[in-house]
């Protein structure tokens, strides 16, 4: 559903007037991070916890 919305409407961020922002909380980085969390929630920790990824899930 998320990818269909991106195809249909483009990258919608929290910034008004369709201005692209690279920011994590309201910009394109946040969109990418959210998609990573949807794809692999056990490997990508919530950003607000400031926690590193779990060691058993990290590549050497």
mmCIF file with all atom_site columns, C-alpha atoms in Angstrom:
data_model
loop_
_atom_site.group_PDB
_atom_site.id
_atom_site.type_symbol
_atom_site.label_atom_id
_atom_site.label_alt_id
_atom_site.label_comp_id
_atom_site.label_asym_id
_atom_site.label_entity_id
_atom_site.label_seq_id
_atom_site.pdbx_PDB_ins_code
_atom_site.Cartn_x
_atom_site.Cartn_y
_atom_site.Cartn_z
_atom_site.occupancy
_atom_site.B_iso_or_equiv
_atom_site.pdbx_formal_charge
_atom_site.auth_seq_id
_atom_site.auth_comp_id
_atom_site.auth_asym_id
_atom_site.auth_atom_id
_atom_site.pdbx_PDB_model_num
ATOM 1  C CA . UNK A 1 1  ? 0.000  0.000   0.000  1.00 0.00 ? 1  UNK A CA 1
ATOM 2  C CA . UNK A 1 2  ? 2.855  2.397   0.836  1.00 0.00 ? 2  UNK A CA 1
ATOM 3  C CA . UNK A 1 3  ? 4.666  1.761   -2.435 1.00 0.00 ? 3  UNK A CA 1
ATOM 4  C CA . UNK A 1 4  ? 1.448  2.211   -4.415 1.00 0.00 ? 4  UNK A CA 1
ATOM 5  C CA . UNK A 1 5  ? 0.918  5.577   -2.713 1.00 0.00 ? 5  UNK A CA 1
ATOM 6  C CA . UNK A 1 6  ? 4.465  6.646   -3.622 1.00 0.00 ? 6  UNK A CA 1
ATOM 7  C CA . UNK A 1 7  ? 3.880  5.623   -7.255 1.00 0.00 ? 7  UNK A CA 1
ATOM 8  C CA . UNK A 1 8  ? 0.583  7.502   -7.390 1.00 0.00 ? 8  UNK A CA 1
ATOM 9  C CA . UNK A 1 9  ? 1.358  10.665  -5.372 1.00 0.00 ? 9  UNK A CA 1
ATOM 10 C CA . UNK A 1 10 ? 5.171  10.807  -5.195 1.00 0.00 ? 10 UNK A CA 1
ATOM 11 C CA . UNK A 1 11 ? 7.220  11.262  -2.022 1.00 0.00 ? 11 UNK A CA 1
ATOM 12 C CA . UNK A 1 12 ? 4.875  13.012  0.421  1.00 0.00 ? 12 UNK A CA 1
ATOM 13 C CA . UNK A 1 13 ? 6.669  14.372  3.467  1.00 0.00 ? 13 UNK A CA 1
ATOM 14 C CA . UNK A 1 14 ? 5.587  16.473  6.435  1.00 0.00 ? 14 UNK A CA 1
ATOM 15 C CA . UNK A 1 15 ? 6.666  19.704  4.743  1.00 0.00 ? 15 UNK A CA 1
ATOM 16 C CA . UNK A 1 16 ? 3.880  21.831  3.171  1.00 0.00 ? 16 UNK A CA 1
ATOM 17 C CA . UNK A 1 17 ? 3.794  22.959  -0.475 1.00 0.00 ? 17 UNK A CA 1
ATOM 18 C CA . UNK A 1 18 ? 5.483  19.758  -1.738 1.00 0.00 ? 18 UNK A CA 1
ATOM 19 C CA . UNK A 1 19 ? 8.953  20.999  -0.763 1.00 0.00 ? 19 UNK A CA 1
ATOM 20 C CA . UNK A 1 20 ? 11.449 18.126  -0.590 1.00 0.00 ? 20 UNK A CA 1
ATOM 21 C CA . UNK A 1 21 ? 13.443 17.941  2.629  1.00 0.00 ? 21 UNK A CA 1
ATOM 22 C CA . UNK A 1 22 ? 16.264 15.502  3.434  1.00 0.00 ? 22 UNK A CA 1
ATOM 23 C CA . UNK A 1 23 ? 15.328 15.406  7.144  1.00 0.00 ? 23 UNK A CA 1
ATOM 24 C CA . UNK A 1 24 ? 14.725 12.293  9.195  1.00 0.00 ? 24 UNK A CA 1
ATOM 25 C CA . UNK A 1 25 ? 11.607 13.401  11.061 1.00 0.00 ? 25 UNK A CA 1
ATOM 26 C CA . UNK A 1 26 ? 9.670  15.122  8.263  1.00 0.00 ? 26 UNK A CA 1
ATOM 27 C CA . UNK A 1 27 ? 11.627 14.482  5.069  1.00 0.00 ? 27 UNK A CA 1
ATOM 28 C CA . UNK A 1 28 ? 12.825 11.900  2.585  1.00 0.00 ? 28 UNK A CA 1
ATOM 29 C CA . UNK A 1 29 ? 15.189 10.196  5.047  1.00 0.00 ? 29 UNK A CA 1
ATOM 30 C CA . UNK A 1 30 ? 12.214 9.589   7.325  1.00 0.00 ? 30 UNK A CA 1
ATOM 31 C CA . UNK A 1 31 ? 10.257 8.033   4.480  1.00 0.00 ? 31 UNK A CA 1
ATOM 32 C CA . UNK A 1 32 ? 13.155 5.684   3.715  1.00 0.00 ? 32 UNK A CA 1
ATOM 33 C CA . UNK A 1 33 ? 13.605 4.840   7.380  1.00 0.00 ? 33 UNK A CA 1
ATOM 34 C CA . UNK A 1 34 ? 9.891  4.107   7.729  1.00 0.00 ? 34 UNK A CA 1
ATOM 35 C CA . UNK A 1 35 ? 10.027 1.752   4.746  1.00 0.00 ? 35 UNK A CA 1
ATOM 36 C CA . UNK A 1 36 ? 13.035 -0.035  6.279  1.00 0.00 ? 36 UNK A CA 1
ATOM 37 C CA . UNK A 1 37 ? 11.104 -0.461  9.528  1.00 0.00 ? 37 UNK A CA 1
ATOM 38 C CA . UNK A 1 38 ? 8.144  -1.909  7.604  1.00 0.00 ? 38 UNK A CA 1
ATOM 39 C CA . UNK A 1 39 ? 10.378 -4.339  5.724  1.00 0.00 ? 39 UNK A CA 1
ATOM 40 C CA . UNK A 1 40 ? 12.544 -5.515  8.647  1.00 0.00 ? 40 UNK A CA 1
ATOM 41 C CA . UNK A 1 41 ? 11.136 -4.350  12.009 1.00 0.00 ? 41 UNK A CA 1
ATOM 42 C CA . UNK A 1 42 ? 13.258 -6.825  13.964 1.00 0.00 ? 42 UNK A CA 1
ATOM 43 C CA . UNK A 1 43 ? 16.499 -5.537  12.377 1.00 0.00 ? 43 UNK A CA 1
ATOM 44 C CA . UNK A 1 44 ? 15.832 -1.788  12.307 1.00 0.00 ? 44 UNK A CA 1
ATOM 45 C CA . UNK A 1 45 ? 15.256 -0.298  15.784 1.00 0.00 ? 45 UNK A CA 1
ATOM 46 C CA . UNK A 1 46 ? 12.877 2.605   16.426 1.00 0.00 ? 46 UNK A CA 1
ATOM 47 C CA . UNK A 1 47 ? 14.830 5.832   15.955 1.00 0.00 ? 47 UNK A CA 1
ATOM 48 C CA . UNK A 1 48 ? 13.345 7.458   19.058 1.00 0.00 ? 48 UNK A CA 1
ATOM 49 C CA . UNK A 1 49 ? 14.916 4.787   21.293 1.00 0.00 ? 49 UNK A CA 1
ATOM 50 C CA . UNK A 1 50 ? 18.424 5.706   20.065 1.00 0.00 ? 50 UNK A CA 1
ATOM 51 C CA . UNK A 1 51 ? 19.279 2.012   20.200 1.00 0.00 ? 51 UNK A CA 1
ATOM 52 C CA . UNK A 1 52 ? 21.730 0.266   17.875 1.00 0.00 ? 52 UNK A CA 1
ATOM 53 C CA . UNK A 1 53 ? 20.579 -2.724  15.790 1.00 0.00 ? 53 UNK A CA 1
ATOM 54 C CA . UNK A 1 54 ? 20.605 -6.048  17.618 1.00 0.00 ? 54 UNK A CA 1
ATOM 55 C CA . UNK A 1 55 ? 23.996 -7.753  17.404 1.00 0.00 ? 55 UNK A CA 1
ATOM 56 C CA . UNK A 1 56 ? 22.630 -11.079 16.159 1.00 0.00 ? 56 UNK A CA 1
ATOM 57 C CA . UNK A 1 57 ? 21.022 -9.307  13.201 1.00 0.00 ? 57 UNK A CA 1
ATOM 58 C CA . UNK A 1 58 ? 24.101 -7.320  12.135 1.00 0.00 ? 58 UNK A CA 1
ATOM 59 C CA . UNK A 1 59 ? 26.270 -8.467  9.260  1.00 0.00 ? 59 UNK A CA 1
ATOM 60 C CA . UNK A 1 60 ? 29.959 -9.023  10.170 1.00 0.00 ? 60 UNK A CA 1
#
